[in-house]
JSON list of C-alpha atoms in Angstrom, two decimals:
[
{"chain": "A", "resi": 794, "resn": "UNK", "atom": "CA", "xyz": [-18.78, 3.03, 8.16]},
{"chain": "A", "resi": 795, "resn": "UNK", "atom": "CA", "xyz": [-15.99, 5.35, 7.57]},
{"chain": "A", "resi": 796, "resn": "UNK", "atom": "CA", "xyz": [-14.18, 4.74, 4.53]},
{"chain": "A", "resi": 797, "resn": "UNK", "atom": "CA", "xyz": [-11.99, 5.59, 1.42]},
{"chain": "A", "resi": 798, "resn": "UNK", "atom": "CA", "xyz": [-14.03, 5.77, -1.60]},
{"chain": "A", "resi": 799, "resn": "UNK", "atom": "CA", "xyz": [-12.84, 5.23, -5.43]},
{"chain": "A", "resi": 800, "resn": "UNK", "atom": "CA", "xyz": [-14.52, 6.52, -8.41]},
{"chain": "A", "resi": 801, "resn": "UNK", "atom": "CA", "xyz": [-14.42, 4.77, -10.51]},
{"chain": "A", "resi": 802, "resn": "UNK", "atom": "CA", "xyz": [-13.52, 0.86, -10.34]},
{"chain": "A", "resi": 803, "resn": "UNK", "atom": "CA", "xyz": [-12.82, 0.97, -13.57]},
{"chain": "A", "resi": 804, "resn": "UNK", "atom": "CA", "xyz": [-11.25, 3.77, -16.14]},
{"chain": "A", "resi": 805, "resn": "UNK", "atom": "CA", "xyz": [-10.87, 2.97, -19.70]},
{"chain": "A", "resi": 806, "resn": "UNK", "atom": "CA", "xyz": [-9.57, 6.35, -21.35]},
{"chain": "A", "resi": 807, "resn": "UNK", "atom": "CA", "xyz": [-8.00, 6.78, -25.16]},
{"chain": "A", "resi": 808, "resn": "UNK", "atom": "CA", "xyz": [-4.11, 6.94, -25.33]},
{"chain": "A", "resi": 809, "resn": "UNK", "atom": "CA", "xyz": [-3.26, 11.03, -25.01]},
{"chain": "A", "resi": 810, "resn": "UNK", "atom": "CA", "xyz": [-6.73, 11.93, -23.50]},
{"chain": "A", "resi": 811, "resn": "UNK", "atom": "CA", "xyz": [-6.80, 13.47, -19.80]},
{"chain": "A", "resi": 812, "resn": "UNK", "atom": "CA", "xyz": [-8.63, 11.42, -17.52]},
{"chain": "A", "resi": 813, "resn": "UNK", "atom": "CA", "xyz": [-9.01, 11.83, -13.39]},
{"chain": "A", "resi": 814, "resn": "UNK", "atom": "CA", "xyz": [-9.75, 9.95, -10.84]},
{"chain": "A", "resi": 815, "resn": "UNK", "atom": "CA", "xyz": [-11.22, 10.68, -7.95]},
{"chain": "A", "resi": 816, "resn": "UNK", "atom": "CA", "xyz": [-11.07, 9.63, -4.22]},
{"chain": "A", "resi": 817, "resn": "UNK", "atom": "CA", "xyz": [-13.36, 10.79, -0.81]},
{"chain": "A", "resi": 818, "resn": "UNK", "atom": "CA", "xyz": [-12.68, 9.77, 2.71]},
{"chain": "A", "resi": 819, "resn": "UNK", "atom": "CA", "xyz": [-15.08, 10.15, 5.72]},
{"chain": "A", "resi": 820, "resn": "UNK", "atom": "CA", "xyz": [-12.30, 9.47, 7.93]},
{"chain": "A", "resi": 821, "resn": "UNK", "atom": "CA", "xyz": [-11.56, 13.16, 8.38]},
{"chain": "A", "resi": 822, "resn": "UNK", "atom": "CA", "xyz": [-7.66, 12.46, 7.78]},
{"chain": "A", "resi": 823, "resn": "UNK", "atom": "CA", "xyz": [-4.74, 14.67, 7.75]},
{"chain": "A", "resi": 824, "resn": "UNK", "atom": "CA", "xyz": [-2.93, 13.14, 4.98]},
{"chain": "A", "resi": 825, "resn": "UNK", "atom": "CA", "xyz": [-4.10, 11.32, 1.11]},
{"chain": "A", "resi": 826, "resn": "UNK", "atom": "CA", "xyz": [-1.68, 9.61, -0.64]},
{"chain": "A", "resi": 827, "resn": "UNK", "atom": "CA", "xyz": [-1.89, 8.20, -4.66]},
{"chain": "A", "resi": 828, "resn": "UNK", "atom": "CA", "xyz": [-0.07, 4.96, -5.64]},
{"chain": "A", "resi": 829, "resn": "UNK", "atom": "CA", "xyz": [0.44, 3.47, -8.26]},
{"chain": "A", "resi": 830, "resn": "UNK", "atom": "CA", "xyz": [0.16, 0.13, -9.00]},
{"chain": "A", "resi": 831, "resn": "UNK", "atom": "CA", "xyz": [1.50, -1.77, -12.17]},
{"chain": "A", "resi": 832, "resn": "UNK", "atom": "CA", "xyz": [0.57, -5.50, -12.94]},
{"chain": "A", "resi": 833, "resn": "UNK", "atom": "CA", "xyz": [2.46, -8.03, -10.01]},
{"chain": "A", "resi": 834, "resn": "UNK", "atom": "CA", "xyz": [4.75, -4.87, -8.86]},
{"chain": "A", "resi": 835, "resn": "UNK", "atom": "CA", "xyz": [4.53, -3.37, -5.57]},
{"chain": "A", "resi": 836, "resn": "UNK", "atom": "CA", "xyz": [2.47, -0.37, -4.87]},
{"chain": "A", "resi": 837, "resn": "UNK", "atom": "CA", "xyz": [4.93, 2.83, -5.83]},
{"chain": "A", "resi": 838, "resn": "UNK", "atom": "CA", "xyz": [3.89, 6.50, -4.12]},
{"chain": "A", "resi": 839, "resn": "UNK", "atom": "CA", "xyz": [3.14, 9.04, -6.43]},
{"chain": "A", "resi": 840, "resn": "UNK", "atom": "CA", "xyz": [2.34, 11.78, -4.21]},
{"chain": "A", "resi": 841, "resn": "UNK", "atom": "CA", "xyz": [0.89, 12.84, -0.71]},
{"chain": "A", "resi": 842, "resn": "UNK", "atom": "CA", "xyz": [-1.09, 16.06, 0.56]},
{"chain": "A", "resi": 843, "resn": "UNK", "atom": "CA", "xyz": [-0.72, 16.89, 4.15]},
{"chain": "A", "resi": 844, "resn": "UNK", "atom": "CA", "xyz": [-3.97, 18.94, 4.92]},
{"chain": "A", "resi": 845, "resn": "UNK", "atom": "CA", "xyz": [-3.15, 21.05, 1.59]},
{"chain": "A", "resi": 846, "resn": "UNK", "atom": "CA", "xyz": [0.28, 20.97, 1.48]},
{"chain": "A", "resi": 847, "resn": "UNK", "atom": "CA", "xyz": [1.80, 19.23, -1.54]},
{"chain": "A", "resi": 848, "resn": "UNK", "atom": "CA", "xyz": [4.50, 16.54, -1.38]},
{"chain": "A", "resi": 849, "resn": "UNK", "atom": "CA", "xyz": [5.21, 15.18, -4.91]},
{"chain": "A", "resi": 850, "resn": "UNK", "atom": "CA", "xyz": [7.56, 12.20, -4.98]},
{"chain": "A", "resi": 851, "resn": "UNK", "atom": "CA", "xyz": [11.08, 13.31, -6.79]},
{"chain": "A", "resi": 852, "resn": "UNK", "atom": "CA", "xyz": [10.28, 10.23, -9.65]},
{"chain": "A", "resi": 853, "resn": "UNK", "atom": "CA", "xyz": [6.70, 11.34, -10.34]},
{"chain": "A", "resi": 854, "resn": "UNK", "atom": "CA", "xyz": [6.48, 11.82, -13.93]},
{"chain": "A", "resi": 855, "resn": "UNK", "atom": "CA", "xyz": [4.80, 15.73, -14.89]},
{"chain": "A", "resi": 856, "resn": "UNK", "atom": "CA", "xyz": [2.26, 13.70, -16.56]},
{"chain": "A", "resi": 857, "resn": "UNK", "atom": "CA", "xyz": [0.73, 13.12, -13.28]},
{"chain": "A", "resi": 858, "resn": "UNK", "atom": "CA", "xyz": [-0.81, 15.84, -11.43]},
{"chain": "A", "resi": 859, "resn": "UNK", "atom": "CA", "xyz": [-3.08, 16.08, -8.00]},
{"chain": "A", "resi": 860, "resn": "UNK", "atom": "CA", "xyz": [-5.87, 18.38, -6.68]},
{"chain": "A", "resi": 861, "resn": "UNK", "atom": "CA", "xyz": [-7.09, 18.24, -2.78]},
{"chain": "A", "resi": 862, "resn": "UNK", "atom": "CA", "xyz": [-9.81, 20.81, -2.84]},
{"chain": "A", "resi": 863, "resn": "UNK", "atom": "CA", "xyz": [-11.60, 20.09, 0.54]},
{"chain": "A", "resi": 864, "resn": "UNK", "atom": "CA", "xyz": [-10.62, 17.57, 3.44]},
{"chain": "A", "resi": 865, "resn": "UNK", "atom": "CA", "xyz": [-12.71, 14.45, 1.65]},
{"chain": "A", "resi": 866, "resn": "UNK", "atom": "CA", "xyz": [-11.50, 14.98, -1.63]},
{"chain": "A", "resi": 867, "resn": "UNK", "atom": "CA", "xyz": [-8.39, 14.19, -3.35]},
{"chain": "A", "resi": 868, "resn": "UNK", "atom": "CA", "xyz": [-8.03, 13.78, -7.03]},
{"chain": "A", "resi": 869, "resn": "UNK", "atom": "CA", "xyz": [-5.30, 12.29, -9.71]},
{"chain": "A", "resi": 870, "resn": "UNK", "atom": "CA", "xyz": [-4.84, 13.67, -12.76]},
{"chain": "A", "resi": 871, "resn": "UNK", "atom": "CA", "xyz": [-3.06, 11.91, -16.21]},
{"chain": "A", "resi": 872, "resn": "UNK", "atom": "CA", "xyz": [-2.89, 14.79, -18.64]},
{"chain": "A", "resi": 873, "resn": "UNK", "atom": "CA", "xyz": [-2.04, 12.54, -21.13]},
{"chain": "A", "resi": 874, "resn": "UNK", "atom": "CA", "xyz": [-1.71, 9.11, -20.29]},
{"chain": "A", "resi": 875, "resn": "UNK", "atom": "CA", "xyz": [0.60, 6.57, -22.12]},
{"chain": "A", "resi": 876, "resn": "UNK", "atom": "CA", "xyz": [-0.22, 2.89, -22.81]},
{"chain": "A", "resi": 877, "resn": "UNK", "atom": "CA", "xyz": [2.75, 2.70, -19.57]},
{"chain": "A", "resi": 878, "resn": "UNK", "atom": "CA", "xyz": [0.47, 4.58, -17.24]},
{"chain": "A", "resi": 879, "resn": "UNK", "atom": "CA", "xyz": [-2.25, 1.00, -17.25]},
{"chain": "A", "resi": 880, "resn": "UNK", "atom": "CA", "xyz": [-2.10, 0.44, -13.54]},
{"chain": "A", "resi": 881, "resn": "UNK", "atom": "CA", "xyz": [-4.20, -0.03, -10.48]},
{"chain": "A", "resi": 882, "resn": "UNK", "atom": "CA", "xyz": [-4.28, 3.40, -8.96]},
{"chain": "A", "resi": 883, "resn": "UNK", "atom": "CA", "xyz": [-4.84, 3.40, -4.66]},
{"chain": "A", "resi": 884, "resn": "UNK", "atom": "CA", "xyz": [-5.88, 5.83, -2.88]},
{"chain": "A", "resi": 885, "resn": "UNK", "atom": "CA", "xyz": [-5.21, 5.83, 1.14]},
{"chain": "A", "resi": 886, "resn": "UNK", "atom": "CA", "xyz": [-5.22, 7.93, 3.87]},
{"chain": "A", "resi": 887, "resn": "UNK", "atom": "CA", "xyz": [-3.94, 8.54, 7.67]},
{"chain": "A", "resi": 888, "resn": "UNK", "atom": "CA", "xyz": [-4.60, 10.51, 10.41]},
{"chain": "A", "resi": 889, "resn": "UNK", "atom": "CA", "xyz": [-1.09, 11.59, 10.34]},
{"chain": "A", "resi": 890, "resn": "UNK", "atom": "CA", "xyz": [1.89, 10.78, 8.67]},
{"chain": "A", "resi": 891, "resn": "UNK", "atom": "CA", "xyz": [3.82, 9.11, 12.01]},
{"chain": "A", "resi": 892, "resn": "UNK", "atom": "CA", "xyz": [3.46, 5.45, 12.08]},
{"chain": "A", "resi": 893, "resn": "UNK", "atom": "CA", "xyz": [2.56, 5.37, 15.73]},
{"chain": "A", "resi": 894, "resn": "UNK", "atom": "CA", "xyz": [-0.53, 6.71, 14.67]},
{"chain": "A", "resi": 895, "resn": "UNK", "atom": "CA", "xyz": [-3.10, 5.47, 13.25]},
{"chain": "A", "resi": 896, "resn": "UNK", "atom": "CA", "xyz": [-2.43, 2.91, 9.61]},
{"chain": "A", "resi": 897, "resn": "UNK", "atom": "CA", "xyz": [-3.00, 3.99, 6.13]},
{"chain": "A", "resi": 898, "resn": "UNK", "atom": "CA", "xyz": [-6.32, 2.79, 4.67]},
{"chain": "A", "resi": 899, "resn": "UNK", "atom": "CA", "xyz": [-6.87, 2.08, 1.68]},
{"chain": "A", "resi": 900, "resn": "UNK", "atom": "CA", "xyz": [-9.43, 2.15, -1.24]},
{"chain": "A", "resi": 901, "resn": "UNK", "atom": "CA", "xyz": [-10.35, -0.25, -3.45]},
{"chain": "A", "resi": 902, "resn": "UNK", "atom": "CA", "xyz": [-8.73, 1.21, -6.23]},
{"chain": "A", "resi": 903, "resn": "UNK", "atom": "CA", "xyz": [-9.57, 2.26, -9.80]},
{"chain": "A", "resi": 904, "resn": "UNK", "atom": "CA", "xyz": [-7.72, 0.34, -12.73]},
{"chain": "A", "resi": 905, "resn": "UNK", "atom": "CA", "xyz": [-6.93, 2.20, -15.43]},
{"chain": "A", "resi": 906, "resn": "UNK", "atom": "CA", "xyz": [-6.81, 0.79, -19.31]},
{"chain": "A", "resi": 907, "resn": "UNK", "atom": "CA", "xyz": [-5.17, 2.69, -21.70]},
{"chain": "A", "resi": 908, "resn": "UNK", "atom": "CA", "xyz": [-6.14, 1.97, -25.20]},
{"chain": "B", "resi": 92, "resn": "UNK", "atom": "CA", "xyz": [18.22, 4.25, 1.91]},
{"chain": "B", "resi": 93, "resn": "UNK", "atom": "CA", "xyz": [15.35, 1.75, 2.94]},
{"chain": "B", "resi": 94, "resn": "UNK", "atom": "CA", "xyz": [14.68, -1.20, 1.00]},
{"chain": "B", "resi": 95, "resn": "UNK", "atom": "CA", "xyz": [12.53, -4.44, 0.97]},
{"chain": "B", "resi": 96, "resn": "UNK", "atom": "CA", "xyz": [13.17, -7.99, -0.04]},
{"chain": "B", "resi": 97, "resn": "UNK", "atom": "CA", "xyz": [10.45, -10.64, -0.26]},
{"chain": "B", "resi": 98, "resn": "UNK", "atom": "CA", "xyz": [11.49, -14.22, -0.76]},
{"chain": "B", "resi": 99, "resn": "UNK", "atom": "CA", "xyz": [9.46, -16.38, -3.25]},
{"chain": "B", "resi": 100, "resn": "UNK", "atom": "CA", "xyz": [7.07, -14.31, -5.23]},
{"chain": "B", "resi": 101, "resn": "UNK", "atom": "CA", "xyz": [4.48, -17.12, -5.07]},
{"chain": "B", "resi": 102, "resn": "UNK", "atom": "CA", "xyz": [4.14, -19.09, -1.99]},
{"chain": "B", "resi": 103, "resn": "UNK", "atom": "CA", "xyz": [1.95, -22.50, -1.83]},
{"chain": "B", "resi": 104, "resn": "UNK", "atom": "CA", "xyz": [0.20, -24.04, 1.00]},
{"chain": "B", "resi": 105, "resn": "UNK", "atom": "CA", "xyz": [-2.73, -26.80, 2.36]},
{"chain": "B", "resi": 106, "resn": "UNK", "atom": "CA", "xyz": [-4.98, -25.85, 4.04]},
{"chain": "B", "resi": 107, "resn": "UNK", "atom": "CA", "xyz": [-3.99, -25.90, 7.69]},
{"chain": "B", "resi": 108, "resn": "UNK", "atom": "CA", "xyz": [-0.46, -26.01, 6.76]},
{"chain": "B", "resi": 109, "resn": "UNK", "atom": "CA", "xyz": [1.72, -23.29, 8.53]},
{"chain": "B", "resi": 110, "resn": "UNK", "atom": "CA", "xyz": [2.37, -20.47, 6.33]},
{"chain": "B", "resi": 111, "resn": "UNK", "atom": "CA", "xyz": [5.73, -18.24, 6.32]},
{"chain": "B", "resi": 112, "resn": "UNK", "atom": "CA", "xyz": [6.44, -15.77, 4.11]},
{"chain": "B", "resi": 113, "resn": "UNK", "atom": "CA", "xyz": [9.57, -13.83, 4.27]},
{"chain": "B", "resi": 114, "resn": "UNK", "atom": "CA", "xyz": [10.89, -10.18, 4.11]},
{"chain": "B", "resi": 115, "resn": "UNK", "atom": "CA", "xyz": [14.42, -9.04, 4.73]},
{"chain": "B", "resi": 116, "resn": "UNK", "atom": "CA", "xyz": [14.65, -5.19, 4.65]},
{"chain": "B", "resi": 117, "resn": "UNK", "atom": "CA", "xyz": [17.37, -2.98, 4.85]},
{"chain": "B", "resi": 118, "resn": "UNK", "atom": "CA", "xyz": [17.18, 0.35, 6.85]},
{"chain": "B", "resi": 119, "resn": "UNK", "atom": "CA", "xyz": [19.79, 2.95, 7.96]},
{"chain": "B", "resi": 120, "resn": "UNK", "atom": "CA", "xyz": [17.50, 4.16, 10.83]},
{"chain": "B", "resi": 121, "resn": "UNK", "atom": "CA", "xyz": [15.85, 1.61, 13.29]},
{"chain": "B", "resi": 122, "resn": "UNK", "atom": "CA", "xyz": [12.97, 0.92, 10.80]},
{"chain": "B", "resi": 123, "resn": "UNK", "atom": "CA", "xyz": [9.56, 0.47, 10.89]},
{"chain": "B", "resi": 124, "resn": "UNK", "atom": "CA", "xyz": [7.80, -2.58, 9.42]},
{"chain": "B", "resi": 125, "resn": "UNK", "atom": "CA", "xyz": [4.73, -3.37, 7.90]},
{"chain": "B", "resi": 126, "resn": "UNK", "atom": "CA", "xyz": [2.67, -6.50, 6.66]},
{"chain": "B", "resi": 127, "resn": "UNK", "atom": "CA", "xyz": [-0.29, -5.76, 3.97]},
{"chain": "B", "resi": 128, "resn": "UNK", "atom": "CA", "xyz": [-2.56, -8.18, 2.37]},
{"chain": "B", "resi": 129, "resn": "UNK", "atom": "CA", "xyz": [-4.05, -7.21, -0.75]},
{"chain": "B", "resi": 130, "resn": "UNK", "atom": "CA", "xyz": [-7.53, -9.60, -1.91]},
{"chain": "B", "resi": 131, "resn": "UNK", "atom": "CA", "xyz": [-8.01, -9.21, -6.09]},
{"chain": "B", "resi": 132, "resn": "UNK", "atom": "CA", "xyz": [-9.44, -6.14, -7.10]},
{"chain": "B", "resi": 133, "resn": "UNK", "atom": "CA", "xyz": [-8.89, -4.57, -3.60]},
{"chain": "B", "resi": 134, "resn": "UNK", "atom": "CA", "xyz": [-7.04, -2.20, -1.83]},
{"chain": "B", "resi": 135, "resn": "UNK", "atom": "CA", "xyz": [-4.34, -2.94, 0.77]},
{"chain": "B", "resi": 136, "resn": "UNK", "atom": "CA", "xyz": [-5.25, -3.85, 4.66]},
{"chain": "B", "resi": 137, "resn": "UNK", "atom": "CA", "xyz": [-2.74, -3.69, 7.69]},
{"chain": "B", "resi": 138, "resn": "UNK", "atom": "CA", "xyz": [-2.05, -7.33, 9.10]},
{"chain": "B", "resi": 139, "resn": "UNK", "atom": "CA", "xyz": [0.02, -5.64, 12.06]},
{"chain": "B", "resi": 140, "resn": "UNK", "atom": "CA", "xyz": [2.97, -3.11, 12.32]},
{"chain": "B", "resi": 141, "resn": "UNK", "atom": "CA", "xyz": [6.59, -2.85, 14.11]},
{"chain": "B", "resi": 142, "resn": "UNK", "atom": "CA", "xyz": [7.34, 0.12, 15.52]},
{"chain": "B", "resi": 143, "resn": "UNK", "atom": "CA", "xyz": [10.41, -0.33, 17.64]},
{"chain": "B", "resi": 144, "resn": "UNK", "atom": "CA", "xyz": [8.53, -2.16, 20.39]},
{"chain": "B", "resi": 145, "resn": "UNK", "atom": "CA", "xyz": [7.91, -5.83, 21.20]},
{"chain": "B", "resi": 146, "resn": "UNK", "atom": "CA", "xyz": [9.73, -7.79, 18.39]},
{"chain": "B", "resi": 147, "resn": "UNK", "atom": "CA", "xyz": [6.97, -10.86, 18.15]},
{"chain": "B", "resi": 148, "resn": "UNK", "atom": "CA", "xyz": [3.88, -8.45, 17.32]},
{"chain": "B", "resi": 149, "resn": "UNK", "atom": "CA", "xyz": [0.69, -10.18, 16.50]},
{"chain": "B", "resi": 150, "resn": "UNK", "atom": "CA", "xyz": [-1.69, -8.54, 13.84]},
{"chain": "B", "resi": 151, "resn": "UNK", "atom": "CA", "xyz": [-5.30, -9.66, 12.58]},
{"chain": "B", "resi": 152, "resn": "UNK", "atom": "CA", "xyz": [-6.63, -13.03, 11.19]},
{"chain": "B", "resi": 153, "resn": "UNK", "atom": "CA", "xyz": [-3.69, -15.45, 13.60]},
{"chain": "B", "resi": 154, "resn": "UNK", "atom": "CA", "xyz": [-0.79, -14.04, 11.86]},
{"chain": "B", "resi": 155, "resn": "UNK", "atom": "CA", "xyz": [2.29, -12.56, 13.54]},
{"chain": "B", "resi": 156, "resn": "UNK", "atom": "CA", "xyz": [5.61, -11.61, 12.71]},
{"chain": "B", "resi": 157, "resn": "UNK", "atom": "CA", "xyz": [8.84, -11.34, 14.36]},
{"chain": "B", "resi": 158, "resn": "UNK", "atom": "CA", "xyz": [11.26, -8.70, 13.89]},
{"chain": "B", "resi": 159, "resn": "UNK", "atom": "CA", "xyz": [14.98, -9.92, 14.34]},
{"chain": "B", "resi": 160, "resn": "UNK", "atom": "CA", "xyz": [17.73, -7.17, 14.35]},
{"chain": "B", "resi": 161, "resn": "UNK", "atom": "CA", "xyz": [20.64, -9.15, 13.71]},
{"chain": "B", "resi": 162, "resn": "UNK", "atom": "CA", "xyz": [18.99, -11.35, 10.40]},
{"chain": "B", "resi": 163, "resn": "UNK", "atom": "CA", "xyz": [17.38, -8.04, 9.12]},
{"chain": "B", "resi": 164, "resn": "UNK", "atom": "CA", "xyz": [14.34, -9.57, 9.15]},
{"chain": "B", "resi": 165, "resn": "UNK", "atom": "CA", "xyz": [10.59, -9.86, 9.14]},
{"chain": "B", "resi": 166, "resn": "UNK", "atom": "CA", "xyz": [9.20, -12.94, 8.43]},
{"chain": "B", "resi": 167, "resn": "UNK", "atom": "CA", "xyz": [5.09, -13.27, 8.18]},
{"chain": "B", "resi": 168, "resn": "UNK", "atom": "CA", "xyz": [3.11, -16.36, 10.35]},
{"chain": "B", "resi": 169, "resn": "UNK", "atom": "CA", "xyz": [0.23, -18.20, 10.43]},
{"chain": "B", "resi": 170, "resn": "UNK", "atom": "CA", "xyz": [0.27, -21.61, 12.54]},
{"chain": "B", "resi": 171, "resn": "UNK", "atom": "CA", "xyz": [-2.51, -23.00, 10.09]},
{"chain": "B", "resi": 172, "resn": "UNK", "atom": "CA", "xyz": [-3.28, -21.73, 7.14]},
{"chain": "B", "resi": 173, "resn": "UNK", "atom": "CA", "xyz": [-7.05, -21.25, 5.45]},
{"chain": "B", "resi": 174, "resn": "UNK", "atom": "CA", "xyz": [-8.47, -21.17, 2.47]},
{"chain": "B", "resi": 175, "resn": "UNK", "atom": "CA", "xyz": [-9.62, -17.27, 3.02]},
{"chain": "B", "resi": 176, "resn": "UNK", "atom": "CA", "xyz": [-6.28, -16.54, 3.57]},
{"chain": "B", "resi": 177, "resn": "UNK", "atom": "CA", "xyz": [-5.53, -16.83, -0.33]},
{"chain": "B", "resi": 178, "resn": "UNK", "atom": "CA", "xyz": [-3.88, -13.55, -1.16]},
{"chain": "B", "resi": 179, "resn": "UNK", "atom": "CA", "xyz": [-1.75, -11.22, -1.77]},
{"chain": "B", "resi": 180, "resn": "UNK", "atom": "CA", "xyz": [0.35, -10.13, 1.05]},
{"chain": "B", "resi": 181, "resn": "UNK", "atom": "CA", "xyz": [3.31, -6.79, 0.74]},
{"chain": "B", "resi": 182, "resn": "UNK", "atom": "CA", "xyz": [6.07, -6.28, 3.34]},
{"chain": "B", "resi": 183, "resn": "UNK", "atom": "CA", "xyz": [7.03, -2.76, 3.46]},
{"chain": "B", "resi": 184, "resn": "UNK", "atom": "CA", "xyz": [9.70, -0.68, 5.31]},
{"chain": "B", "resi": 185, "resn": "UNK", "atom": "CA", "xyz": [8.76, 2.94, 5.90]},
{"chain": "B", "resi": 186, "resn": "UNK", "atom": "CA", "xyz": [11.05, 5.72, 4.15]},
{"chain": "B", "resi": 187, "resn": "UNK", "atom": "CA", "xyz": [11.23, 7.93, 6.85]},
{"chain": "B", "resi": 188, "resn": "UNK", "atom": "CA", "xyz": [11.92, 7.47, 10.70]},
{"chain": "B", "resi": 189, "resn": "UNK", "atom": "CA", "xyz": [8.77, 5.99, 11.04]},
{"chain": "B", "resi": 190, "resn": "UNK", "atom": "CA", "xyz": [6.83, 8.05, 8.33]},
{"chain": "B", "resi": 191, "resn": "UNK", "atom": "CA", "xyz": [4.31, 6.12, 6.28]},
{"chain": "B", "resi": 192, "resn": "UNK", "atom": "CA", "xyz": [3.81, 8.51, 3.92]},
{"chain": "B", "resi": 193, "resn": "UNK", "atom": "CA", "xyz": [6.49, 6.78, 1.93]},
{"chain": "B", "resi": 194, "resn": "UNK", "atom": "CA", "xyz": [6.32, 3.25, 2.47]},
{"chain": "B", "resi": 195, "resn": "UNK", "atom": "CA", "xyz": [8.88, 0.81, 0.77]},
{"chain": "B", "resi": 196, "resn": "UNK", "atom": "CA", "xyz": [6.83, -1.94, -0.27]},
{"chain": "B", "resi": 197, "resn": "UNK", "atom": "CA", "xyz": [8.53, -5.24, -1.15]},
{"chain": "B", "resi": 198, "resn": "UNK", "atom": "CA", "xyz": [7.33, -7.12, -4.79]},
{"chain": "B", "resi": 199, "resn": "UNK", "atom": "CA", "xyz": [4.66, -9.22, -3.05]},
{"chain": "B", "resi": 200, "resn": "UNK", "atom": "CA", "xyz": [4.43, -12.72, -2.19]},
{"chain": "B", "resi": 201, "resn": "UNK", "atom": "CA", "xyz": [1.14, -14.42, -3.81]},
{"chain": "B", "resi": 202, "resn": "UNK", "atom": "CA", "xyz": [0.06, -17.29, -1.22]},
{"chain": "B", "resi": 203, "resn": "UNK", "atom": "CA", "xyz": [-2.23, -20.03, -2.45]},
{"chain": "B", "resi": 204, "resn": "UNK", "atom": "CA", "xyz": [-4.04, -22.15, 0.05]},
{"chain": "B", "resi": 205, "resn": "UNK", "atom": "CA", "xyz": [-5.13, -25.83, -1.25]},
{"chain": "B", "resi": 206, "resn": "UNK", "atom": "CA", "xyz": [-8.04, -27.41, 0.55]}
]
């Protein structure tokens, strides 16, 4: 089945030590989008690429960095990640970015302890 | 600016019981609404979607929602609820003229189902 894939489920990374995580869709979509997720708080966009093109959201800390080297492949990067930046991180794509079309989906996410 | 407001953070039904959970938004374009359900340790998955067209729009596993213009709302149905249906379920308003590339996402409403 086509899908959004996160690796992996679970990140535990040292306070100040880069980590990434990674995401791959066989959906062939235009557009992969990073949220993040804190503890009972609504999923918050960090960024989106449309085909490459690079949309970072205004209130995206520098910390936080993306790389979309191929159509399947989109990855987050925490160059140094705070005991604030434990969250559930989603991954989700569409086919465009109109809602007409068709719905994001999402992966399972990867939640990420800071310790 | 587009927001979302979800009533009751925690919502608690039997099983066959109706369920309603509620979202008020506020948009200053016609907006675009969205119900997600989130199971633990999962991603997010579309219930069903407004998109300026029928205001009672029906989505996946019996639920259905019905936009109303003048009570700014979009309230979330299910005639009888089940025990699968123990989750957690997002309203969301998208940022843009019917972009989801930046969905609003309301704080979440946590239903519990008791047999």
């Amino acid at each position: 089945d086509a899908m959004v894939i996160q690796n992996p489920r679970y990140q535990v990374t040292q306070f100040g030590k880069p980590v990434t995580l990674s995401c791959s869709q066989t959906l062939n979509h235009n557009v992969m989008y990073w949220y993040q997720q804190k503890s009972s708080q609504a999923p918050k966009l960090l960024f989106h690429y449309y085909d490459k093109d690079f949309n970072n959201e205004a209130d995206t800390p520098d910390n936080f960095q993306s790389r979309r080297p191929n159509t399947s492949f989109c990855f987050l990067d925490i160059r140094s990640p705070g005991l604030g930046d434990a969250a559930m991180y989603l991954c989700a794509t569409s086919r465009d970015r109109g809602a007409d079309n068709s719905p994001l989906h999402f992966g399972n996410g990867t939640r990420l302890t800071v310790t | 600016a587009q927001s979302v407001t979800q009533l009751g953070s925690h919502v608690s039904v039997s099983e066959g019981a109706l369920v309603l959970l509620r979202c008020n938004y506020s948009s200053s374009v016609p907006p675009y609404l969205f119900w997600y359900v989130q199971y633990p340790n999962q991603g997010l998955q579309l219930l069903l979607k407004y998109t300026s067209a029928a205001t009672l729009v029906k989505g996946i596993n019996g639920f259905e929602a019905e936009f109303k213009k003048s009570e700014t709302s979009f309230h979330l149905t299910k005639p009888s609820a089940h025990m699968s249906d123990a989750a957690e379920y997002f309203c969301a308003v998208s940022g843009y003229g019917g972009s989801q590339g930046n969905l609003i996402f309301g704080k979440g409403t946590k239903l519990s189902v008791k047999p």
